[in-house]
Amino acid sequence: MTVRTTTPDSTPLAAPDLSSRDPDWWRQAVVYQVYPRSFADADGDGLGDLRGITRRLTHLAALGVDALWLSPFYPSELADGGYDVADPRDVDPRLGTLDDFDALVAEAHRLGLKVIVDIVPNHTSHQHVWFQEALRAGPGSAARDRYVFRDGRGERGELPPTDWHSVFGGSAWRRVPDGQWYLHLFAPEQPDLNWENPEVRADFRTTLRFWSDRGVDGFRIDVAHALVKDLSEPLRDLGAPELSREEALTDLPPGTHPFYDRDEVHEIYRDWRKILDAYRPPRTAVAEAWVPGARRALYARPDELGQAFNFEYLQTPWDADALRQVIADSLAGARAAGASATWVLSNHDVIRHASRLMLPPGTDLDAWLLSGGRAPAVDAAAGLRRARAATLLMLALPGSAYVYQGEELGLPEVADLPTEVLQDPIWEQTGHVRKGRDGCRVPLPWTTTGPSYGFGPGGSWLPQPPDFAAYSVEAQDGVEGSTLELYRTALRLRRKLLDGEELVWAEDTPDGVLQFDRCDGWRCVTNLSGATVPLPAGEVLLTSAPLEDGRLGPDTTVWLGR
Ligand code: GLC
């Protein structure tokens, strides 16, 4: 029996042949999310940038991912970390230029990496020329019709047009000096677009072509489920603030919410698919749609976006029965839609899984963050052990896996950021009740020493805790058993073992254990039982933690071959 927990060298596998134009490259791809402002800073202003990313692309190639997804890098005042886009067809000058973008794509392709960019169609920044024009043009103008402007209620129009709430807290309406109100489902600096307006539709077609022509391979569609609103007059109230949250969708008849998951939104994606399919290979797309499973699959239909993030998987607690159910449902849903499944454990909006999976089910995550991560305290070593097991499980599932920068280093959530450094609009908009998402956006540590641990020569826009040194790439590179080496080995093996999109659950599995075959010669076993369990027969290809006297310890995943 051989146990390999590290890879002997970290050279990338032969780059996939991009000229092969394989239209299905994305179906089982591993996509690495880069949050540009926190990845690597070349110019030393403390904010990550495109040249920083380009210099570090060899890290992604050595990791063995297939693609990188860039969160927004467009001009933005950063009212919502770049998701407030002032111009969707340019680069924020603090992050670089369009030439830098082209250089990034060229280098990525040279290394065999595909590039996916983020499209934000639900809203713009209030600094977008359209919104500035709308403010000047006044009520009833064509410029205002690109957004959702309405008169208020009350004798003098002093009350918002509806009781809709923003995802970030407070009313979803803001009043402008001439008395009208505009809709913003997110921050006030993010006015919602009106997708009934043909100019809005045309402009996004232009944006898709603009980036496709520059060589990007796919798109991540931000808030894909909210574009179409029921704007028939009079706009209707929801009746309770909690009904403005996506969570309400599980209780409402499908397609009836005034701004989430309306049936008409699918026309937009059918239109986009025609544009994306005009390229060779066709451009891919993945929906960010926080809607319940069966409805989510609709966004992933082959004549629409092709994939949708599986947030139910992300939200499932570390429990064998719950995970088995969500895996089975997700695979069935994807199959029924003709899509491939997706899996994600961490991203720039959620608590990193090395911390989150340790919190008892039902923990109020906002309260946990407010406590600075102390109530309850999370044991970092135990969290890392569980995260590594969860990752090997995810990487064995059929479909594509989305990996968030820093999880390959085992980074925990930075839950104790002092409130005075917080940048997420959620903090202010909730009146200091929710700290928001900065704790998963702290810039990456590349080196064990030096300014900002190698993130850049000029410090970092959010403070990094001292223990980031031990998580850095330098500290883990080539170190047997490190999380970085575990990811590298897992991704290398996964490429070799991938065969088909099926999964067969094994019979006779002990309680608290997940066990399935991906294909003849690749079995994945995850022990969530809290006790050691016998190791099934087979050659040990990889383990997330050392075996214990030949048995599988708690919170451990093993990949077995024949
Ligand atoms: C998506 C993004 C999130 C952003 C929001 C508004 O959920 O992932 O970061 O705040 O959309 O654009």
Coordinates of C-alpha atoms in Angstrom, one line a residue, residues 153 160-164 173 234-240 243 258:
R153 CA -46.0 57.3 -1.6
P160 CA -40.6 54.8 -0.6
P161 CA -42.7 53.3 -3.5
T162 CA -42.8 49.8 -1.9
D163 CA -41.6 48.1 1.3
W164 CA -38.9 46.2 -0.5
W173 CA -35.3 52.7 -2.4
P234 CA -49.0 49.7 -8.9
L235 CA -45.9 48.1 -7.6
R236 CA -46.9 45.6 -4.9
D237 CA -45.6 45.5 -1.4
L238 CA -44.2 42.2 0.0
G239 CA -45.7 42.6 3.4
A240 CA -42.7 41.7 5.6
L243 CA -39.7 38.4 2.2
P258 CA -41.6 40.6 -7.5

